[in-house]
Coordinates of C-alpha atoms in Angstrom, one line a residue:
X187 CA 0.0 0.0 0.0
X188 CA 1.4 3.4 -0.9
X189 CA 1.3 5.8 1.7
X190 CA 0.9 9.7 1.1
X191 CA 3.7 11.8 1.9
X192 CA 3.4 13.0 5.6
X193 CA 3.9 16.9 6.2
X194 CA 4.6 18.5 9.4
X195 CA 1.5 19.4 11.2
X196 CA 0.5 22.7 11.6
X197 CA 0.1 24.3 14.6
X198 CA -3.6 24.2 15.3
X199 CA -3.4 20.2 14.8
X200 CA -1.1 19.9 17.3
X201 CA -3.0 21.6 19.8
X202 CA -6.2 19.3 19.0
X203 CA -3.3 16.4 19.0
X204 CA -2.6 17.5 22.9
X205 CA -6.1 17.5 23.6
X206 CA -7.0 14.1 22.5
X207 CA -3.8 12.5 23.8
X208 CA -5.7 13.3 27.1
X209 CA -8.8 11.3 26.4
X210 CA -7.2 7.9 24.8
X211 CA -8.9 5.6 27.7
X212 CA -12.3 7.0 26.4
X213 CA -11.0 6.8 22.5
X214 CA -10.0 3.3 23.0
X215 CA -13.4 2.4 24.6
X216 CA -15.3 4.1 21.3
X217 CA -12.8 1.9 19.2
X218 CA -13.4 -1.4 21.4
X219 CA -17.1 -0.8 20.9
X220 CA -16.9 -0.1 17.0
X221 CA -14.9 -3.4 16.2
X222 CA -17.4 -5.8 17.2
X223 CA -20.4 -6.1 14.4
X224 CA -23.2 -9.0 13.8
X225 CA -20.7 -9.6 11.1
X226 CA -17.9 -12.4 12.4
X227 CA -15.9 -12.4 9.5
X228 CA -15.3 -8.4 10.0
X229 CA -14.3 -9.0 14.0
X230 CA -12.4 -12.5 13.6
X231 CA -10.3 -11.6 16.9
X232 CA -11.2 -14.6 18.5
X233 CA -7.6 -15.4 18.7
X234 CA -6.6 -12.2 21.2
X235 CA -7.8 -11.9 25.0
X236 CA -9.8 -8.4 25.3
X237 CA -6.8 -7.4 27.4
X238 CA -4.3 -7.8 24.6
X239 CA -7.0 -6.6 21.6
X240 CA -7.5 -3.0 24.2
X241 CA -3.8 -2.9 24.5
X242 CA -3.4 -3.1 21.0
X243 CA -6.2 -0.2 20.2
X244 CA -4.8 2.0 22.9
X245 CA -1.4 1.7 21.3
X246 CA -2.8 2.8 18.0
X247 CA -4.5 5.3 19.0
X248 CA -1.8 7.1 21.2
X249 CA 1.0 6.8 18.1
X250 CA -2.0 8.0 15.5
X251 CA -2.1 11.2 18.1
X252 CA 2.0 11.6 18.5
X253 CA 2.6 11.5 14.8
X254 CA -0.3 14.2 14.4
X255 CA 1.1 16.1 17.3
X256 CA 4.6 16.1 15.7
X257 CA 6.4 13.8 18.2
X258 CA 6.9 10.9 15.7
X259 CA 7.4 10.9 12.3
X260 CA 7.5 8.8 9.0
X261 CA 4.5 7.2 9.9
X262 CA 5.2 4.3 6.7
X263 CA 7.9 2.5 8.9
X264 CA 5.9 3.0 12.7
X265 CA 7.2 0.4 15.1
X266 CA 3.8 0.7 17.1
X267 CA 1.9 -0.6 13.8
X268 CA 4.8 -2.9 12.8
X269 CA 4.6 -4.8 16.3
X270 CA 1.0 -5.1 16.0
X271 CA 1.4 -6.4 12.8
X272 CA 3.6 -9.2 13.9
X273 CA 1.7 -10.1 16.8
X274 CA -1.7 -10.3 15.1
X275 CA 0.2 -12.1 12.4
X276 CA 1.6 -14.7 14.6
X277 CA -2.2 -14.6 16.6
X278 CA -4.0 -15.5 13.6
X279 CA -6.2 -12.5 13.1
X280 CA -7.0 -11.3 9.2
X281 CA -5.2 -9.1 7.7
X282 CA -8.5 -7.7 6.3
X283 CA -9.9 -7.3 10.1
X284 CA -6.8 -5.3 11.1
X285 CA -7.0 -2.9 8.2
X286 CA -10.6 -2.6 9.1
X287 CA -9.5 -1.6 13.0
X288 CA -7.3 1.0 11.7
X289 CA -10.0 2.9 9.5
X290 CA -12.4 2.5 12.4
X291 CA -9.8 4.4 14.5
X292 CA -8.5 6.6 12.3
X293 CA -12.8 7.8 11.9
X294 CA -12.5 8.0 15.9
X295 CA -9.3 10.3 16.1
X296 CA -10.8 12.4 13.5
X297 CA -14.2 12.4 14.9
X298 CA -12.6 13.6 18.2
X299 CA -10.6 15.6 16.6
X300 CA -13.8 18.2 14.9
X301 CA -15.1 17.7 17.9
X302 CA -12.7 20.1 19.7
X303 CA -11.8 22.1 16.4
X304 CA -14.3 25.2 17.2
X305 CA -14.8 27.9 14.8
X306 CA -11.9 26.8 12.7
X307 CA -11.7 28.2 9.3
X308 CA -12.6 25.8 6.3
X309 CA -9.3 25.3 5.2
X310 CA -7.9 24.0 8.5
X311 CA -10.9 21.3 8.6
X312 CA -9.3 20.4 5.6
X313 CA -5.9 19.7 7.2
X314 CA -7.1 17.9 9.9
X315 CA -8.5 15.3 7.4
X316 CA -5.6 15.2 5.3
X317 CA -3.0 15.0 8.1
X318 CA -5.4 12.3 9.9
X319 CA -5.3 10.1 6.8
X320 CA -2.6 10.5 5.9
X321 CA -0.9 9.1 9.2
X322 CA -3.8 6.4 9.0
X323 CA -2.8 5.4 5.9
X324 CA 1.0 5.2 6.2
X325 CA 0.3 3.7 9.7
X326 CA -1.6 1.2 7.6
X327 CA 1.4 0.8 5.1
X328 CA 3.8 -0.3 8.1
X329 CA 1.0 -2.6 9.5
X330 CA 0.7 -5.0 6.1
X331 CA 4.5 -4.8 5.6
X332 CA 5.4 -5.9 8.6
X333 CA 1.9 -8.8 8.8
X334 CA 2.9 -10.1 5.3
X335 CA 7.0 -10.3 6.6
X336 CA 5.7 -12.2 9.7
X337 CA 3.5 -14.5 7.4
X338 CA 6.6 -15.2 5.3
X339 CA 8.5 -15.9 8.2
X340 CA 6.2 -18.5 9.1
X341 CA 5.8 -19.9 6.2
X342 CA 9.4 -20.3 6.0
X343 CA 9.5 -21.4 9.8
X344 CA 6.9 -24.3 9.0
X345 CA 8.8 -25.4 5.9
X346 CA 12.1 -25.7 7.6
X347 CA 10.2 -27.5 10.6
X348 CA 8.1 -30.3 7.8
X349 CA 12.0 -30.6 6.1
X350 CA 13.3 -31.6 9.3
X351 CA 10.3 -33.8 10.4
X352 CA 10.8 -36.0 7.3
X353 CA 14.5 -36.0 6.9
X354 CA 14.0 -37.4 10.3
X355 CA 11.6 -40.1 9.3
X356 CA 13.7 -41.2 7.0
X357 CA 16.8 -41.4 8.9
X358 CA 14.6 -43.7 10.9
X359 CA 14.1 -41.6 13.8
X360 CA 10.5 -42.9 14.1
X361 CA 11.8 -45.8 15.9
X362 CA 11.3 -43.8 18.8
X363 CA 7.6 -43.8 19.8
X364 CA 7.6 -40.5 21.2
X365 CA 9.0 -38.6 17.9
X366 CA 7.2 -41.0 15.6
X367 CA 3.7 -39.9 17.6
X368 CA 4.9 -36.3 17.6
X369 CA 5.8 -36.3 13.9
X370 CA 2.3 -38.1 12.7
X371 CA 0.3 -35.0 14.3
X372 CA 2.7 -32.3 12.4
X373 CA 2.8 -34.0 9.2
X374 CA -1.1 -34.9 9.8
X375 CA -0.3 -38.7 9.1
X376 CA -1.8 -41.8 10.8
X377 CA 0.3 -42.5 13.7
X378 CA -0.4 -46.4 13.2
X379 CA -0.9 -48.1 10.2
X380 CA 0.7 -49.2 6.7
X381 CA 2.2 -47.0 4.8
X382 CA 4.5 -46.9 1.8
X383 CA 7.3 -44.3 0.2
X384 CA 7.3 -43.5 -3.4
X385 CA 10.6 -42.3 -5.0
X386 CA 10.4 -40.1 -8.1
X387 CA 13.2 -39.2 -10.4
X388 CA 13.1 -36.1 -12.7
X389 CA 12.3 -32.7 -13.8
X390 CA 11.8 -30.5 -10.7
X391 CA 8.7 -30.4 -9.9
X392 CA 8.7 -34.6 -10.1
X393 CA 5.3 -34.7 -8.8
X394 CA 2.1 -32.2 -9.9
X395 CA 1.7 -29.3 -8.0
X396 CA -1.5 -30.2 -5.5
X397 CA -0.8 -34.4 -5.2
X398 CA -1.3 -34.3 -1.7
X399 CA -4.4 -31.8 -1.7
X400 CA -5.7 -34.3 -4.4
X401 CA -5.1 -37.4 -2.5
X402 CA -6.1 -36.2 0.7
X403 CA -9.4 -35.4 -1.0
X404 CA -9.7 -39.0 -1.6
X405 CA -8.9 -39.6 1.8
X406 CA -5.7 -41.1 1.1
X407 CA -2.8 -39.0 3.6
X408 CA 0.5 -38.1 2.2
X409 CA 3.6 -35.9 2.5
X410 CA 5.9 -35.1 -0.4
X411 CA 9.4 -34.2 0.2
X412 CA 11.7 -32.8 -2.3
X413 CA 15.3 -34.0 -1.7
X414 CA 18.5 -33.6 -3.8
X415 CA 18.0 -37.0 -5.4
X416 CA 14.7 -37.6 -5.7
X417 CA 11.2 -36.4 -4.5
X418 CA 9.8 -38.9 -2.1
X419 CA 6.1 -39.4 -0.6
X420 CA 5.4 -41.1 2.6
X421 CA 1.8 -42.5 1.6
X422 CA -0.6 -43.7 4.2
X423 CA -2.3 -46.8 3.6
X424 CA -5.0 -47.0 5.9
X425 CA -8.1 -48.2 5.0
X426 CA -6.8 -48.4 1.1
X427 CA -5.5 -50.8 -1.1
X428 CA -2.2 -50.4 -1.8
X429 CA -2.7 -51.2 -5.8
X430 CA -5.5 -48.8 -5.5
X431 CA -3.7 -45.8 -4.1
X432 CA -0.5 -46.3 -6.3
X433 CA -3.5 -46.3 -9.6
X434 CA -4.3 -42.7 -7.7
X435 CA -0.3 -41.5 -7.8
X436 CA 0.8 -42.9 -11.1
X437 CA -1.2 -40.3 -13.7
X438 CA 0.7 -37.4 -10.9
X439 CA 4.2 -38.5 -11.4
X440 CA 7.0 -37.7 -14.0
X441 CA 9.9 -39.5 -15.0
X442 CA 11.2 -42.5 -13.4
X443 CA 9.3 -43.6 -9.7
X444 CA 9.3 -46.6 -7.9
X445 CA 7.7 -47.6 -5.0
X446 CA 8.1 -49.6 -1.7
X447 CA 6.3 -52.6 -0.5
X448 CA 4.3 -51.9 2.5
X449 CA 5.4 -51.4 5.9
X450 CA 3.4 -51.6 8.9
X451 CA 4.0 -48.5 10.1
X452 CA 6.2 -45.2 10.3
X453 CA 9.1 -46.8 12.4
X454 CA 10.0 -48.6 9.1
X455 CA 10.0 -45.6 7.0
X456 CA 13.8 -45.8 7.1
X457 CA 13.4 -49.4 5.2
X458 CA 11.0 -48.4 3.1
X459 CA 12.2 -45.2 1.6
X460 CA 15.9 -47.3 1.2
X461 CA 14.0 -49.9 -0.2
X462 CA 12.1 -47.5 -3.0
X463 CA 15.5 -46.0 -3.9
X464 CA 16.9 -49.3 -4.7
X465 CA 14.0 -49.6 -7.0
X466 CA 14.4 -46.5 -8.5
X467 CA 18.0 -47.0 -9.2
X468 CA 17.5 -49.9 -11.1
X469 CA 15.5 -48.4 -13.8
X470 CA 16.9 -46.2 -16.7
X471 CA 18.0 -42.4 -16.8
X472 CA 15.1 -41.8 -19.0
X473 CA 12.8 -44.3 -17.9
X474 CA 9.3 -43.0 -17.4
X475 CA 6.1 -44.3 -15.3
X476 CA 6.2 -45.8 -11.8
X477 CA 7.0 -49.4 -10.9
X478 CA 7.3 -51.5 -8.0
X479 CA 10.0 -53.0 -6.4
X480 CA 8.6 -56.5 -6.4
X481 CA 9.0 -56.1 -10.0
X482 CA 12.5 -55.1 -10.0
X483 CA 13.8 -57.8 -7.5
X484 CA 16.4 -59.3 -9.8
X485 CA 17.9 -55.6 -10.8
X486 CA 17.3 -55.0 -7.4
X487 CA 19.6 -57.8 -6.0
X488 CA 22.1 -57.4 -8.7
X489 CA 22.7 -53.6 -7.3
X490 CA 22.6 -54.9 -3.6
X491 CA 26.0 -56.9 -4.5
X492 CA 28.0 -55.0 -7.4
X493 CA 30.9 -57.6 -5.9
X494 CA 29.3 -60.7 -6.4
X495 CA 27.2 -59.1 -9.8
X496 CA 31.1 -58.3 -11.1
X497 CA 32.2 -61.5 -10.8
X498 CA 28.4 -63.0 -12.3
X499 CA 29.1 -61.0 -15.6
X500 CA 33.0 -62.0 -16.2
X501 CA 32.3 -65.7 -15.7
X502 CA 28.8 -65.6 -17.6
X503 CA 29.2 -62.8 -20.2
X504 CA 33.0 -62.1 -20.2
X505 CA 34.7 -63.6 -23.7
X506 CA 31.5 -62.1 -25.2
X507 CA 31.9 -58.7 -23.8
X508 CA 35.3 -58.8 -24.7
X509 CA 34.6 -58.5 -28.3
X510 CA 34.6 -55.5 -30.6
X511 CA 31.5 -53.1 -29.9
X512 CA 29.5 -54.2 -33.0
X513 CA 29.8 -57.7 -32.1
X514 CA 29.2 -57.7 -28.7
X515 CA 25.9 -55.5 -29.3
X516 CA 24.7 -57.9 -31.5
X517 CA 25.8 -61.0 -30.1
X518 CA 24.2 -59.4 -26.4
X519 CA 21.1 -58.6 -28.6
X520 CA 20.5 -61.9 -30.0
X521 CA 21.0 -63.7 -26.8
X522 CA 18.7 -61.4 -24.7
X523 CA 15.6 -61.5 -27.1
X524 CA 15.9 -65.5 -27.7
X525 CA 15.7 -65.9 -23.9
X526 CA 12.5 -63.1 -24.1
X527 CA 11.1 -65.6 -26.6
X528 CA 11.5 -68.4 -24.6
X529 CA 14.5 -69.8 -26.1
X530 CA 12.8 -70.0 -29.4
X531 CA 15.1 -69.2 -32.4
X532 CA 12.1 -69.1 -34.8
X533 CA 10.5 -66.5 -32.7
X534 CA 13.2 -64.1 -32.1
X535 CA 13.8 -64.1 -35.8
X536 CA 11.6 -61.4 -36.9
X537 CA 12.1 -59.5 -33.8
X538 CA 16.2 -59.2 -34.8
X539 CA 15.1 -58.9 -38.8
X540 CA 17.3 -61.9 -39.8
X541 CA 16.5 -65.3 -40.6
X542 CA 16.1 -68.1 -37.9
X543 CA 19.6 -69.7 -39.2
X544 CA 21.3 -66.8 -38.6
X545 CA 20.1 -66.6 -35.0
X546 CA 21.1 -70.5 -34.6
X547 CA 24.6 -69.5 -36.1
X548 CA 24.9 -66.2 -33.6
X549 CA 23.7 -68.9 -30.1
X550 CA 26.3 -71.2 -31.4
X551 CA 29.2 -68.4 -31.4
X552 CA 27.9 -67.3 -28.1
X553 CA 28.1 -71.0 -27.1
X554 CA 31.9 -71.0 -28.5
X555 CA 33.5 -68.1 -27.0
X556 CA 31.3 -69.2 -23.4
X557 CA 32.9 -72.8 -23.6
X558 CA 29.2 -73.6 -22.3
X559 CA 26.3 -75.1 -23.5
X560 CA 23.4 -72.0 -23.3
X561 CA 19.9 -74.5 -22.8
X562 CA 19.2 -75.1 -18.6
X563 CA 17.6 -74.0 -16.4
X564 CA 20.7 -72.8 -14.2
X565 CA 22.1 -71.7 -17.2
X566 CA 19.1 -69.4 -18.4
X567 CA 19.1 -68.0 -15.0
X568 CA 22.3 -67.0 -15.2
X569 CA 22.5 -66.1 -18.4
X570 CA 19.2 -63.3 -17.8
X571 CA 20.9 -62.2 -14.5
X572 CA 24.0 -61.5 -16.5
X573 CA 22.5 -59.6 -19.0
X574 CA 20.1 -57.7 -16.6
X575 CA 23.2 -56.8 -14.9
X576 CA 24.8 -55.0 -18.2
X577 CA 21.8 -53.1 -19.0
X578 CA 21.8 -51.5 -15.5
X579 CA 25.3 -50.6 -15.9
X580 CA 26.3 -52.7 -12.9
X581 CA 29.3 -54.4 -13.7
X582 CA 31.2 -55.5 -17.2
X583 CA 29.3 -53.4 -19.8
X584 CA 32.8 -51.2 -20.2

């Protein structure tokens, strides 16, 4: 709000200034009596005792009369309407309601003010307005800097506190009863109950603007947490499904997401949010859509033990891998879509656009430079684990 400039008053206001600064108790009660209207949404001050709301008014009141008396000045930056912005801020009270208190007192002051004017001529009726409103006013100015700063401040405040509250969660902190109980009422989750976390990988923001507004309206409870690598939800189960509510989060993720099998409640967030990561990590850079990790277990293992998944590849894969770039990527191809197709030459055929000879010939080179035979049941196993490990990057793809 722009305030008016604020001119020195002029020696007649002053005077009237002095007079009224006598009769603030009787002001105040005229401003007490003017707030309260059949109207609650205009006197929502149900936040502040009468002792603190009269404290308040008379405050007001005396610095509107000292900055029309000349005693303060630059009304714009007052410390009397800046404190009573941050307190009704921090109380709770509209903004709206406390610009409405000020015009009600402001109408007092200058009401009081004519009152004791006399015979004045015209033109100093005049200044009295002006110099009333325009103290109001700037008074006003100071008041919705300082409520909207306070408000920021919170906001801020309540962020940092949420940020820690999950960081904590995660970092399995809820294996404490008492933090776990005190973290479900701030975060507004179930403080017993299944739950799951969902990890997202991509584009800032990962997850639509208004997921948890949108769950919560279909009564499923959720926080969303945006960390360096990934944004995670802790999801409440409850009363829900778990297929059902990841069918709800799917259409509001983008990019890559996994999600955890359910835990029973928020002591295992720790396992369940290390548990979603894993699943996220086994999918692609570009991968899109949201899986689970139950159907990611093999990946999943295969990135639990890069030592044992090393030395998998080099015995399985290694003479193969060893060849020249163009061979290997076909040879690796041919291999991985035959066991797709269930072993079957015939079917893989058309899927690698060469004739089923020519995908015999390709399995017996593999079979060659293995010094193994590739039909089994071990060996199929192996042979998919091996090649599940090289398209995650995991070991021997170099």
């Amino acid at each position: 709000m722009a305030a008016p400039k604020h001119t020195g008053p002029t020696p007649g206001i002053r005077r009237l200034a002095a007079v009224c600064r006598t009769e603030v108790p009787v002001l105040t009660r005229r401003l007490m009596a003017a707030i309260f209207t059949d109207i609650p949404e205009w006197t929502d001050y149900s936040p502040v005792s009468r002792e603190d709301l009269r404290n308040g008014c008379r405050s007001y009141l005396t610095r509107v009369l000292d900055l029309l008396a000349g005693d303060v000045t630059v009304p714009d930056r007052d410390d009397v309407a800046a404190a009573i912005g941050r307190n009704r801020a921090a109380q709770g009270v509209p903004l709206e309601v406390m610009l409405r208190t000020f015009r009600l007192g402001g109408q007092i002051v200058w009401e009081a003010l004519l009152d004791r004017a006399g015979d004045l001529a015209p033109g100093e009726f005049r200044e009295i307005g002006a110099a009333t409103w325009s103290v109001i006013d700037g008074m006003s100015s100071a008041l919705v800097t300082s409520y909207r700063n306070t408000e920021l401040e919170q906001v801020r405040r309540d962020e940092r506190r949420r940020h820690g509250l999950i960081e904590d969660l995660l970092a399995g902190r809820a294996h404490d009863a008492t933090f776990a109980a005190r973290a479900a009422r701030e975060l507004n989750l179930p403080a017993h109950g299944a739950f799951l976390v969902v990890a997202v990988r991509g584009t800032r923001p990962a997850v639509r603007l208004g997921t948890e507004t949108a769950l919560a309206a279909l009564g499923i409870r959720s926080v969303w947490h945006d960390r360096v690598d990934a944004t995670v939800g802790l999801v409440s189960l409850e009363r829900h499904d778990s297929s059902a509510v990841l069918q709800q989060i799917r259409p509001r993720v983008r990019g890559g997401a996994a999600a955890s099998p359910p835990v029973p409640g928020l002591a295992q967030i720790d396992t369940a949010h290390a548990l979603a990561m894993l699943a996220l990590e086994t999918l692609p850079t570009d991968a899109e859509g949201l899986v689970l990790l139950e159907e990611r277990y093999p990946e999943a293992l295969l990135l639990r033990s890069p030592d044992l998944t090393e030395l998998l590849v080099t015995r399985t894969l290694g003479p193969v891998l060893a060849l020249p770039e163009r061979e290997r990527a076909v040879l690796l191809e041919t291999l991985t879509t035959w066991l797709a197709e269930n072993c079957s030459a015939a079917n893989a055929a058309p899927l690698l656009h060469c004739h089923r000879n020519t995908v015999i010939n390709r399995l017996h080179r593999i079979a060659t430079l293995l010094g193994r035979p590739l039909e089994g049941r071990r060996a199929y196993l192996e042979l998919s684990l091996a090649l599940a490990a090289v398209e995650l990057g995991a070991a021997g793809a170099d």
